[in-house]
Short mmCIF file of C-alpha atoms in Angstrom, two decimals:
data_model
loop_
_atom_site.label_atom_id
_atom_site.label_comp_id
_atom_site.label_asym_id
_atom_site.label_seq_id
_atom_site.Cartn_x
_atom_site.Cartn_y
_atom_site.Cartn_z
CA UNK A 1 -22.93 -21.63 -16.34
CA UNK A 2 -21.63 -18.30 -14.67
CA UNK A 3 -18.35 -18.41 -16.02
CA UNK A 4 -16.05 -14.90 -16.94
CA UNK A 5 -16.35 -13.59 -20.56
CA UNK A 6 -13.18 -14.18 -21.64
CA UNK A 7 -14.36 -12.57 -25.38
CA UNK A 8 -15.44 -9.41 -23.44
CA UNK A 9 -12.36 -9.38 -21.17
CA UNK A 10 -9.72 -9.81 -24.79
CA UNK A 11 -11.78 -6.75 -25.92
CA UNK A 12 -11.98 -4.06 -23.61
CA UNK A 13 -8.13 -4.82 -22.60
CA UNK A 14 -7.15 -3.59 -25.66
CA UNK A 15 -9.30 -0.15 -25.39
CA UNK A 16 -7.22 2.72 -24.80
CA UNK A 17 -8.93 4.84 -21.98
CA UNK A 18 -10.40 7.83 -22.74
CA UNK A 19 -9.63 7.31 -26.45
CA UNK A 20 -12.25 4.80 -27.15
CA UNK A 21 -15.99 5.33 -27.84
CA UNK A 22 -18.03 2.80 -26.90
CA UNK A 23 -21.74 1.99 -27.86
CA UNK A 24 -23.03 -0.73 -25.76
CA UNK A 25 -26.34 -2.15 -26.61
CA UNK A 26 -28.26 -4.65 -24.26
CA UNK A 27 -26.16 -4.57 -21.00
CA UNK A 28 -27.57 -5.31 -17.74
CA UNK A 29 -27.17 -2.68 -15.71
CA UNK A 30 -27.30 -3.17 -11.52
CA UNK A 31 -26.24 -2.23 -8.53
CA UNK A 32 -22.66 -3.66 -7.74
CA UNK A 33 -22.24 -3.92 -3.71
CA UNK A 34 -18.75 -4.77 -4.25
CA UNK A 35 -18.59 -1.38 -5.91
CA UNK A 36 -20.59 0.21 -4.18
CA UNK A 37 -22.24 1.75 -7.21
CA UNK A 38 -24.36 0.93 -10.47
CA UNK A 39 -22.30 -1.82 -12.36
CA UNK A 40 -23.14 -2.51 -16.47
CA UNK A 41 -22.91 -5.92 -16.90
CA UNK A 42 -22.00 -8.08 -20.51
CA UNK A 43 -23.80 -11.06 -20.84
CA UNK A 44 -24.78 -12.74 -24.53
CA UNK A 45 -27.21 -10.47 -25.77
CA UNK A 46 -24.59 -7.44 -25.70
CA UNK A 47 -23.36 -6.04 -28.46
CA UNK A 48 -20.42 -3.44 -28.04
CA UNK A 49 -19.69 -1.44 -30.83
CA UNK A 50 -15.74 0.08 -31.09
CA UNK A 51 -15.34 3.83 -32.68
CA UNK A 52 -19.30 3.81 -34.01
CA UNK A 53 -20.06 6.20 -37.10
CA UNK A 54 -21.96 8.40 -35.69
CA UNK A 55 -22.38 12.26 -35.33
CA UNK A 56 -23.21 11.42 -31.23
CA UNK A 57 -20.15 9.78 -30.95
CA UNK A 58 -17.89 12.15 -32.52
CA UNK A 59 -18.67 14.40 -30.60
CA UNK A 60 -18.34 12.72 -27.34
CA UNK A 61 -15.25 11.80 -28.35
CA UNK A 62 -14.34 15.52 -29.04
CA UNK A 63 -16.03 16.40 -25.43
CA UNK A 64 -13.94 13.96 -23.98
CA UNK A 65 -10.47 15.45 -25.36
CA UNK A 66 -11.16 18.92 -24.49
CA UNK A 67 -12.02 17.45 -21.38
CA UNK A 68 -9.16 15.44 -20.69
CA UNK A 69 -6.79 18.17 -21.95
CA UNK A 70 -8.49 20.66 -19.39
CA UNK A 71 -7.37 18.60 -16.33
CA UNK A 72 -11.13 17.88 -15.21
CA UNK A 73 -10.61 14.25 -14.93
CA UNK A 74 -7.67 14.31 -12.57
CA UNK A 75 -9.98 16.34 -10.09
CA UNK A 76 -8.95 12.90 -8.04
CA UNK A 77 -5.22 13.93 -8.37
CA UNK A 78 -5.20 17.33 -7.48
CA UNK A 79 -4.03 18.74 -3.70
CA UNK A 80 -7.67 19.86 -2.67
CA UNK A 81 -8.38 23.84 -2.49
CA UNK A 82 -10.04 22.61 0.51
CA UNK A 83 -8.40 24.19 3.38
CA UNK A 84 -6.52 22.19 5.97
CA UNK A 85 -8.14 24.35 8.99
CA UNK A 86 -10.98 22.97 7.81
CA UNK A 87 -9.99 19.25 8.48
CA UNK A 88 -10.49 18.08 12.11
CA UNK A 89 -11.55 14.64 12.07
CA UNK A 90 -8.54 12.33 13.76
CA UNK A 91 -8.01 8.75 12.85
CA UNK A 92 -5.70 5.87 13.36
CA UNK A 93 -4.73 4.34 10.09
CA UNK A 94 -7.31 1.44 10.81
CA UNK A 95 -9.89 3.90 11.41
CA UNK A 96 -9.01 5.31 7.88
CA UNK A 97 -8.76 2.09 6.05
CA UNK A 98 -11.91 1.12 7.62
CA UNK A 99 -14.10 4.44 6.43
CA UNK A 100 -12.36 3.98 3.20
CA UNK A 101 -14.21 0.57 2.79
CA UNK A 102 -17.37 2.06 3.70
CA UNK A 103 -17.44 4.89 1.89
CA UNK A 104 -16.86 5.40 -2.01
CA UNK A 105 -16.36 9.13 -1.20
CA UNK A 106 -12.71 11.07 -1.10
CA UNK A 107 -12.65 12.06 2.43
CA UNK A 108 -10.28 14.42 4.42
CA UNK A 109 -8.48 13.34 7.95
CA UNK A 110 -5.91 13.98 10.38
CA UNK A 111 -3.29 11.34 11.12
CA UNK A 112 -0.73 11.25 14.12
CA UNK A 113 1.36 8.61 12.57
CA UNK A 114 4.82 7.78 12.22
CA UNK A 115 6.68 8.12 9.09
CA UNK A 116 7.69 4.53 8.19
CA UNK A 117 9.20 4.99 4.74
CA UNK A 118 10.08 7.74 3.11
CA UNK A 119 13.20 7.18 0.58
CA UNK A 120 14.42 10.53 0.51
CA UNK A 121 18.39 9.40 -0.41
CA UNK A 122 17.81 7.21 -2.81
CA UNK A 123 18.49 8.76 -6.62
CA UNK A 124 17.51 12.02 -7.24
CA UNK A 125 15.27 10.98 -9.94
CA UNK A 126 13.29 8.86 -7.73
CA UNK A 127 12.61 11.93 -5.31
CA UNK A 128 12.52 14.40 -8.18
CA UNK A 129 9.99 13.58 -11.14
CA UNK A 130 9.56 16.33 -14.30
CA UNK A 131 6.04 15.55 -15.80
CA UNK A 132 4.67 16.89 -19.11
CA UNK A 133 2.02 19.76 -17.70
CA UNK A 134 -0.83 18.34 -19.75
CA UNK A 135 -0.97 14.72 -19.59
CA UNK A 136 1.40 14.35 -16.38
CA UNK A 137 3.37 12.03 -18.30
CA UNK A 138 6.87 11.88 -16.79
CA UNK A 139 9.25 13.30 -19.18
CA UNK A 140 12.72 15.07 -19.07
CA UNK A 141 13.62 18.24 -19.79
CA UNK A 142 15.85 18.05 -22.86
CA UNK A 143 12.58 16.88 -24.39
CA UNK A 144 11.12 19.00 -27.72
CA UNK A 145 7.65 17.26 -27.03
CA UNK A 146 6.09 14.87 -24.92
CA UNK A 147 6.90 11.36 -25.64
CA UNK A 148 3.59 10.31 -24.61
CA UNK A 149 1.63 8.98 -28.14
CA UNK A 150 -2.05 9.86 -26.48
CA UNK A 151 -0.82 13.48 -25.03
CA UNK A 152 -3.40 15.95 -26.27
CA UNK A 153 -0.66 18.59 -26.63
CA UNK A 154 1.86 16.34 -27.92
CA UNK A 155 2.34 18.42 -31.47
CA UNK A 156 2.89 21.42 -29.38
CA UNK A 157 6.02 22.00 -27.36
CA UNK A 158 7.06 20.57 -24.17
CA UNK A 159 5.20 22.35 -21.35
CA UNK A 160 6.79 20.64 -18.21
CA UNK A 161 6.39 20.98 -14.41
CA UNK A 162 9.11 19.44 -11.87
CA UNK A 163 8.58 18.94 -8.26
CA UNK A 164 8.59 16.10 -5.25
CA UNK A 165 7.20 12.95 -6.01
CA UNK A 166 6.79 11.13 -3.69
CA UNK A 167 5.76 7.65 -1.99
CA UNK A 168 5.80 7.81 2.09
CA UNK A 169 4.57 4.89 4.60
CA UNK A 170 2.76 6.40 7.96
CA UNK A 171 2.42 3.93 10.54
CA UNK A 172 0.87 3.98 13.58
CA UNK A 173 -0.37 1.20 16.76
CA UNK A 174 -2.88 -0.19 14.35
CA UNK A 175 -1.49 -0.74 11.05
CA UNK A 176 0.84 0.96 8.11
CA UNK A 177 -1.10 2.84 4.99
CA UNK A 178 1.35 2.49 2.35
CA UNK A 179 2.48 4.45 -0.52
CA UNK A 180 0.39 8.10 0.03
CA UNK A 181 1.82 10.41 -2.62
CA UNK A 182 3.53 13.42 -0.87
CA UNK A 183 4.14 15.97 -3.85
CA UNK A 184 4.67 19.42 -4.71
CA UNK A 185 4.22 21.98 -3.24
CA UNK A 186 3.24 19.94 0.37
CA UNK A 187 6.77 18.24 0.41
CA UNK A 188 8.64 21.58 0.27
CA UNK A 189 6.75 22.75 3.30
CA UNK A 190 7.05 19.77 4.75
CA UNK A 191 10.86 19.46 4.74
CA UNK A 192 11.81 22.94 4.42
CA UNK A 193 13.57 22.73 0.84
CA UNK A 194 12.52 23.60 -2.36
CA UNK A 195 13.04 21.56 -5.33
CA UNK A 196 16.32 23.51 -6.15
CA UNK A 197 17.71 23.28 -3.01
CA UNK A 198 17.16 20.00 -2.71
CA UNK A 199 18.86 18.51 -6.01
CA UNK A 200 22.10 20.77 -4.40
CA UNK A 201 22.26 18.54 -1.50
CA UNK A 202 25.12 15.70 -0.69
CA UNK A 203 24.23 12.10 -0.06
CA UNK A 204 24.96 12.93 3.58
CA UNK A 205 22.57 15.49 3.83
CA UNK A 206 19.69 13.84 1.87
CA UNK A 207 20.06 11.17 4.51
CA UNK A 208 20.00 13.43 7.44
CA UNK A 209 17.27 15.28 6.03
CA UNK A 210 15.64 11.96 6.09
CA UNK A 211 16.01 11.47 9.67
CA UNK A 212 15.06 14.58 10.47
CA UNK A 213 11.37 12.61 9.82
CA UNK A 214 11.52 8.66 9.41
CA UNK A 215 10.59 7.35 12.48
CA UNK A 216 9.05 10.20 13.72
CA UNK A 217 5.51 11.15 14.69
CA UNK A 218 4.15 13.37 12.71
CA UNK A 219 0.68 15.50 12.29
CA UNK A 220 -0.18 14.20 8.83
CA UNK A 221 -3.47 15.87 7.20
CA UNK A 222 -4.53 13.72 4.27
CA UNK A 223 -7.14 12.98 1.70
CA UNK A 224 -7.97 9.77 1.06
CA UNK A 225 -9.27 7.79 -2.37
CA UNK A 226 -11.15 4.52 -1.97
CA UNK A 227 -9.60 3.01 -5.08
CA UNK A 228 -10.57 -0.33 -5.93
CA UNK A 229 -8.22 -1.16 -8.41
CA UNK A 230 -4.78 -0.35 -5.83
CA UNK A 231 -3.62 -3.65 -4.08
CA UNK A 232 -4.74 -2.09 -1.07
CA UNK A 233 -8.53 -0.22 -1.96
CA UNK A 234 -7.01 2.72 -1.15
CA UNK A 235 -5.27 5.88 -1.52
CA UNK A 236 -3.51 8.63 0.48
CA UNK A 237 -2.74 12.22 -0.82
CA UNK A 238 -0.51 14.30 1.94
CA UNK A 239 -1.76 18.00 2.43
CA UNK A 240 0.03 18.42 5.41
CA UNK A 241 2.85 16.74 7.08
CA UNK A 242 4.70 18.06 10.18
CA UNK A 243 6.66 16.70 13.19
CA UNK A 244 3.55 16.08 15.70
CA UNK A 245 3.02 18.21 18.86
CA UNK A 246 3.36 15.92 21.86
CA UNK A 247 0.57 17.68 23.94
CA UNK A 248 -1.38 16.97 20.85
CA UNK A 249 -0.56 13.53 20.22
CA UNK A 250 -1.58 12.67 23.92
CA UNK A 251 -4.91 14.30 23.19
CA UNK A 252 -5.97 12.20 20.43
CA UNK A 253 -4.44 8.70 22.35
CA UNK A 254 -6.27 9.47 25.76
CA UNK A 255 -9.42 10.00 23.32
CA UNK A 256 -8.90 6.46 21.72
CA UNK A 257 -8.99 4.54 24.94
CA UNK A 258 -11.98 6.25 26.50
CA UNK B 1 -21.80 15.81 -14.16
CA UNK B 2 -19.21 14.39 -16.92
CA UNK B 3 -20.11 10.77 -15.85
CA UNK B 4 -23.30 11.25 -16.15
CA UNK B 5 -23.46 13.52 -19.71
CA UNK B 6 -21.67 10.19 -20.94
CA UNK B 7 -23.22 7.10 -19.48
CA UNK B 8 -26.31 8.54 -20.64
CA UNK B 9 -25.07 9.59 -24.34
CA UNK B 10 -23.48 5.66 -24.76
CA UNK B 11 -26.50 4.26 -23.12
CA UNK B 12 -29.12 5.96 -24.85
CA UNK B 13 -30.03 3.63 -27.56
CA UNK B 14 -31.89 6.29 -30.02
CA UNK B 15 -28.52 8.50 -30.29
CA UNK B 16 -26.79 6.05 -32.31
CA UNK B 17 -27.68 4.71 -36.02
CA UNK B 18 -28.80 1.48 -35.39
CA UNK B 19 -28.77 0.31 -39.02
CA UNK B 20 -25.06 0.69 -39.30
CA UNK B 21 -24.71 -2.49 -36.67
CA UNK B 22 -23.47 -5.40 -37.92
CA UNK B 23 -23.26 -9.18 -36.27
CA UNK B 24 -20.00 -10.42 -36.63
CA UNK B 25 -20.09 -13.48 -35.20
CA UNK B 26 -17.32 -14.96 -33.08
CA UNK B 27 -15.57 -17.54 -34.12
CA UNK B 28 -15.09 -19.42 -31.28
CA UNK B 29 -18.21 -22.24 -31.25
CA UNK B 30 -20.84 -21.83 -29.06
CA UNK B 31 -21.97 -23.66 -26.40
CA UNK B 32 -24.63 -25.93 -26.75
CA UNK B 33 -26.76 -23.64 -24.24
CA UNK B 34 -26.18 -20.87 -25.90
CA UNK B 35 -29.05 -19.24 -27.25
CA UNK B 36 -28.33 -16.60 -28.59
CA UNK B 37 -25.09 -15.47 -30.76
CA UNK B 38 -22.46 -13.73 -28.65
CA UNK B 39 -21.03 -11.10 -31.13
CA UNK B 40 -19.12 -8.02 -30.91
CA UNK B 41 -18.88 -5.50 -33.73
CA UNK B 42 -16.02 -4.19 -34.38
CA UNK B 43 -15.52 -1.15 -37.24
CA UNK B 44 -13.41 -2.10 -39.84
CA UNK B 45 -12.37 1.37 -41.19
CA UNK B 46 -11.49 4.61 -38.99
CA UNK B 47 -13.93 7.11 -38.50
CA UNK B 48 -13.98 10.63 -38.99
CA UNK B 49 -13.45 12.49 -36.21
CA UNK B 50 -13.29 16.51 -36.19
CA UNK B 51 -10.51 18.30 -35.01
CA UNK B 52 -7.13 18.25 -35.89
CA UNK B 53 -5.96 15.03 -34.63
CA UNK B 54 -5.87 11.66 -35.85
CA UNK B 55 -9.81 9.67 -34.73
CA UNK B 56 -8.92 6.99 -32.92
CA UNK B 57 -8.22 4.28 -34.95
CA UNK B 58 -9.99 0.39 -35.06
CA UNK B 59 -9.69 -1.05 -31.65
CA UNK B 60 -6.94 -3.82 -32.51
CA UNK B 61 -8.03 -7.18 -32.74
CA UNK B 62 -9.81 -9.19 -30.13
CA UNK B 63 -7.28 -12.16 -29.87
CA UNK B 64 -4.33 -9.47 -29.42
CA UNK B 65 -3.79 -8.03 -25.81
CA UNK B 66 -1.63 -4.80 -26.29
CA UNK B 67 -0.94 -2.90 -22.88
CA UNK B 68 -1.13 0.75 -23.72
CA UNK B 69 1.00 3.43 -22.16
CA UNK B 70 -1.39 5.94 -20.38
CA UNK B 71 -1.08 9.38 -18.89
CA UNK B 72 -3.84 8.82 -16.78
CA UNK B 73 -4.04 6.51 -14.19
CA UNK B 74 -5.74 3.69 -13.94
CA UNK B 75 -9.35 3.78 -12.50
CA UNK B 76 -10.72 7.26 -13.95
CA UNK B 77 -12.23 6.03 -17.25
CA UNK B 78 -15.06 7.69 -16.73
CA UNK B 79 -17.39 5.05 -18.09
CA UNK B 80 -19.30 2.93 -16.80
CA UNK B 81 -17.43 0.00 -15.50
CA UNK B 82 -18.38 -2.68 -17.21
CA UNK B 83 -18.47 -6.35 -15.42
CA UNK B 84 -17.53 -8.79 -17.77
CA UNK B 85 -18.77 -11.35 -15.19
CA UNK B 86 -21.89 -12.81 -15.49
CA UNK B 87 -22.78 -13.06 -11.82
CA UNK B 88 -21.76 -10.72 -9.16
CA UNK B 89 -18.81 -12.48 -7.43
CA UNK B 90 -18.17 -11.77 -4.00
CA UNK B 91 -14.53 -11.07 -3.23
CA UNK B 92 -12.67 -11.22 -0.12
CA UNK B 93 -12.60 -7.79 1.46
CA UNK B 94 -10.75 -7.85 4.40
CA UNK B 95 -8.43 -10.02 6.07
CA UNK B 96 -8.97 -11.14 9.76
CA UNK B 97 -5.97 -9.34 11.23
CA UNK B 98 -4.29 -6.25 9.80
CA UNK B 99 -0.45 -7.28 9.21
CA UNK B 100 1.06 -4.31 8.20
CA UNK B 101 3.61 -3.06 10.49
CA UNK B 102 2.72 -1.26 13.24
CA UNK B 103 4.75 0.95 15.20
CA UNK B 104 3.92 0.55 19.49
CA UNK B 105 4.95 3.13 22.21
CA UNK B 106 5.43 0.64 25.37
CA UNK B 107 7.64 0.91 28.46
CA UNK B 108 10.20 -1.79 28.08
CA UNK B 109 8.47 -4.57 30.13
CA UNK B 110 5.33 -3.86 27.38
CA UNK B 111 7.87 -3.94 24.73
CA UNK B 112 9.07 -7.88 26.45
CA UNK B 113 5.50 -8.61 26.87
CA UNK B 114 4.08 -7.79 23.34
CA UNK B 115 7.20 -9.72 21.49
CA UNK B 116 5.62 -12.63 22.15
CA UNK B 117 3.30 -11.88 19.24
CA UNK B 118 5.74 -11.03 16.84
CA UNK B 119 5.15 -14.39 14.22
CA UNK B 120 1.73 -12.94 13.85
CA UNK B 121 1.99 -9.48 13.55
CA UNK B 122 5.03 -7.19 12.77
CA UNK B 123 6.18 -4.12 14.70
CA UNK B 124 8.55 -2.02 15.99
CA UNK B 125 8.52 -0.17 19.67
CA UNK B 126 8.93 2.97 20.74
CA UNK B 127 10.79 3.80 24.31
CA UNK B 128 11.45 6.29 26.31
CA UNK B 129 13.84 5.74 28.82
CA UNK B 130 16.96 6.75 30.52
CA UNK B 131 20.43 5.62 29.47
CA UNK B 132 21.82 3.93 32.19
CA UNK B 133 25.34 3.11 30.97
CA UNK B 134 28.47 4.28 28.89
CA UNK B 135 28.07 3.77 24.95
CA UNK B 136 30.90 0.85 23.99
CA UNK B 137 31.55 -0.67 20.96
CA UNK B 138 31.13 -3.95 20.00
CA UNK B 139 31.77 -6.25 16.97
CA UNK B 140 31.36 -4.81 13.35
CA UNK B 141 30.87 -1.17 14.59
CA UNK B 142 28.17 -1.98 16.66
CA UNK B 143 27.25 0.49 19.63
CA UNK B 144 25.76 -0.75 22.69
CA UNK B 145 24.26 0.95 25.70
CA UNK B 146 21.60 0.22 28.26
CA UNK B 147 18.18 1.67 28.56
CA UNK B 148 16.24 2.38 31.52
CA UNK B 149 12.76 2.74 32.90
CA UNK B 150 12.55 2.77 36.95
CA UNK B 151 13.76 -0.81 37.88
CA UNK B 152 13.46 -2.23 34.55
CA UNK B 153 16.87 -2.46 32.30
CA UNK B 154 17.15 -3.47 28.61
CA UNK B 155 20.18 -3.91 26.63
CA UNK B 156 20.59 -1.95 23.29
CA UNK B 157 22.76 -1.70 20.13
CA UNK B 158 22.62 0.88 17.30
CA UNK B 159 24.69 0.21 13.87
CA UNK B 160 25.72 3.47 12.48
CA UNK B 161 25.13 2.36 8.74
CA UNK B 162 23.23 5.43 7.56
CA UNK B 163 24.27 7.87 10.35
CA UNK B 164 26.39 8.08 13.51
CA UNK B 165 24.86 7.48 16.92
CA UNK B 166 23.87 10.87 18.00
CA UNK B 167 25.62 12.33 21.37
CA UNK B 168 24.23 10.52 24.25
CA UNK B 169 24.38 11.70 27.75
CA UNK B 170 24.00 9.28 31.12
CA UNK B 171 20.98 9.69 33.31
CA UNK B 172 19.20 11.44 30.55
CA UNK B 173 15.83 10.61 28.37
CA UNK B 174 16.08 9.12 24.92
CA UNK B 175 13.75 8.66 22.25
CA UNK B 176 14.79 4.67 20.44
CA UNK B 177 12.89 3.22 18.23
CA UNK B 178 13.67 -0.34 16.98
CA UNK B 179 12.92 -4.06 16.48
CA UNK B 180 12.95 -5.72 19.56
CA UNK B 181 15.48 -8.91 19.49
CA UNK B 182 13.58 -11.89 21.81
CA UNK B 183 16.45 -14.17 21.57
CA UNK B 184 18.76 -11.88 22.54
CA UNK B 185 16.65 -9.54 25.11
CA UNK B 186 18.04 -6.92 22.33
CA UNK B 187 16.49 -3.51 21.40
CA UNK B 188 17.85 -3.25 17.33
CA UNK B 189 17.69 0.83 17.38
CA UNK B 190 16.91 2.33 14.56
CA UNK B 191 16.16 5.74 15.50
CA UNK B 192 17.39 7.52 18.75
CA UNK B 193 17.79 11.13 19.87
CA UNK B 194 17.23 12.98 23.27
CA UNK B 195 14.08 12.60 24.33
CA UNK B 196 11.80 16.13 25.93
CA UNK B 197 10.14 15.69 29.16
CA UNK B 198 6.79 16.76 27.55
CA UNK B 199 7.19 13.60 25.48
CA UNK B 200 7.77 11.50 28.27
CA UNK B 201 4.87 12.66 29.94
CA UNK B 202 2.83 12.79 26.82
CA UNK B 203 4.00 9.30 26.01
CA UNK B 204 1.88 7.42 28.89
CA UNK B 205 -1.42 8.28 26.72
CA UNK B 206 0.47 6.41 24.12
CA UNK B 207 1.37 3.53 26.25
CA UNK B 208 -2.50 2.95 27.04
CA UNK B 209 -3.72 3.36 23.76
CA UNK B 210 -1.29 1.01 22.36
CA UNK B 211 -1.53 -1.72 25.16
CA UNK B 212 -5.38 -1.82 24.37
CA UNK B 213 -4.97 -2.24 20.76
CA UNK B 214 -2.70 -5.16 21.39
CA UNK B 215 -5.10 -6.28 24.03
CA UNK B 216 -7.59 -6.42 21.43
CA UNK B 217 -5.06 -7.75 18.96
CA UNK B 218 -4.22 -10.90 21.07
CA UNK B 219 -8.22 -11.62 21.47
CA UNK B 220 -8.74 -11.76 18.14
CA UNK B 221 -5.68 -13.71 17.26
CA UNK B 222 -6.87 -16.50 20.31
CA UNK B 223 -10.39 -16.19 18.53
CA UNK B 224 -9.04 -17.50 14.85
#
């Protein structure tokens, strides 16, 4: 009799995040362990309404524009103000993935991990990513306008921003965490090379510049995002990256096997 | 602050004009244990919306599934997330052994002794040893050389495909990392460059640490 609500499911696939209101009457709302959080759940006495009439809901909707268009929501996305000196707690990367599955919370760590992937000569474009300043939809610069149909600022003219974008791998003894974004402006510090300087490079040197890291064990300060809906429940943001001190990396080993 | 200004404007029930709500009925047929209608309401004309942008129009209909471009990614809705399950289904959170590839530091008998392992979890080593032989070339461009640790030798071979074997000198450290061949008692390097006595000395924390992992490891593999 417990069976998935496929009516429910058809419906809210077709909502278009942060562009729908939604007025749900008669959901059963409980805590969700899975989640780790307060869960609302559908079951036949629900009735959602799409876009309702109402003054409320208007302005909601008009609340959630102006705050989608002031960057609040991607507070998840954004390279912390929080101060790397600030950071001292060490993990391995199955220490990480197992807080991550604890907690619900962004937390902050140090790694000393080895750089397993980190596709630095592969096209340009694929190192190299312009996005539109107000939606962070990935554009190019010839553009007029965004391309994005849901852009709040998409009758206005293109306001772009172009930097490192990228996916790395750190590894270490206990596992890999995959695909932590390592952006602008960490990735210039991190491999000495601005944007501009980079896109002048030759094949040869994107490669070597690669080197210079992949493999490597490196000091890696990052903030991580329990995310449920990534393959893996989790997510890495670099704030830091450099080749590892030695003296350093004995340190936190000699600690693990006490 | 945002989540909750909104869960509590869509959840509070004396915002919104009930009289407006209609049943539409679905039109698939109900079970026979149904009891009560299962309908969703959906508005049949745009609404006004102030500002200077189109209101979001009708949500499309139910039976259609059209994927959406967004600027956002997934997972920051904001709302509430709604379950469209019934009952709270347990998923699988974790599996037994963590197979992603992990990268060991291990003198080269470690290195022979861990390979055994290798159908059940992936990795690659990390030496530090002494070259103990000239660098010759073999078939297809390969370069071999022998590595060292006191009494212990292990044959290697490096493929310059992305870049050239470095400058190696005899009787000094190097830093490889590769995939350890078990067939062919081969080290596959990857990586290698002149290693710094601090790292050598350094690296014995690393050893330890990494042996007890795979300790570990191999108990809980036996276990399963």
């Amino acid at each position: 009799t417990h069976s998935w609500d496929r009516e429910a499911i058809q419906l809210v696939q077709t909502l278009i995040p942060r562009e729908t209101v939604l007025f749900i009457a008669d959901v059963k709302i409980s805590f969700d362990s899975f989640r780790n959080g307060m869960a609302a759940t559908v079951n036949s006495k629900t009735i959602i309404t799409v876009n309702p009439d109402t003054r409320e809901a208007s302005m909601l909707f008009s609340y959630a524009r102006e705050v989608a268009e002031s960057g609040a929501l991607d507070q998840d996305e954004k390279a912390e103000d929080m101060s790397v000196d600030s950071i001292t707690d060490v993990f391995t990367v199955s220490q990480l993935k197992e807080k991550a599955q604890e907690s619900p919370e962004a937390f902050f760590g140090i790694m000393y991990s080895f750089i397993s992937k980190l596709d630095l000569d592969s096209s340009v474009s694929k190192v190299i990513r312009t996005r539109c300043s107000r939606c962070k939809f990935q554009v190019t610069d010839d553009m007029q306008s965004c391309t994005n149909q849901l852009c709040p600022g998409r009758d206005q003219g293109l306001s772009a921003t172009t930097g490192f974008d990228l996916l790395v791998d750190f590894s270490d003894h206990t596992g890999t965490l995959h695909a932590c974004s390592l952006r602008s402006p960490v990735a210039e510090h991190t491999l000495g090379c601005t944007v501009k300087e980079f896109t002048s490079l030759t094949d040869e040197e994107r490669t070597a510049m690669k080197w210079k890291f992949l493999l490597e064990r490196c000091k890696i300060y990052v903030k991580i995002l329990p995310s449920p809906k990534a393959r893996t429940g989790i997510r890495g943001m670099v704030l830091a990256c450099s080749l590892a001190d030695p003296g350093e990396v004995k340190q936190h080993m000699s600690a693990l096997v006490q | 602050p945002w989540e909750n200004r909104l869960n509590s404007s869509c959840l509070s029930v004396p915002l919104f004009n009930q009289k407006k709500r209609n049943r539409v009925p679905l039109t698939s047929a109900p079970s026979e244990n149904e009891f009560f209608s299962h309908s969703i309401r959906q508005e049949t004309q745009p609404q006004q919306y102030g500002g200077t942008r189109p209101a979001p129009g009708p949500a499309p209909r139910m039976t259609t599934y059209t994927p959406m471009p967004h600027p956002y990614k997934a997972g920051s809705t904001g709302f509430l997330i709604i379950n469209t399950c019934t009952q709270q289904e347990t998923f699988p959170v974790k599996p037994a052994i963590e197979n992603s590839l992990r990268i060991l530091t291990a003198v080269i008998d470690g290195m022979r002794h861990w390979s055994q392992f290798k159908d059940k979890v992936s990795y690659l080593f990390e030496i530090f040893a002494t070259l103990d032989s000239a660098v010759t070339l073999g078939r297809h461009g390969a370069k071999n050389f022998l590595m060292r640790n006191g009494k212990t030798v292990v044959q290697c071979v490096f493929y310059e495909n992305e870049q050239k074997l470095p400058r190696l000198i005899r009787g000094q450290l190097h830093r490889c990392v590769g995939n350890y061949d078990r067939s062919r008692d081969v080290l596959m390097c990857v990586s290698i460059r002149p290693g710094l006595p601090s790292e050598l000395q350094n690296a014995q924390e690393a050893v330890k640490a990494c042996d007890a992992e795979m300790r570990a490891l191999v108990k809980s593999l036996n276990e399963v």
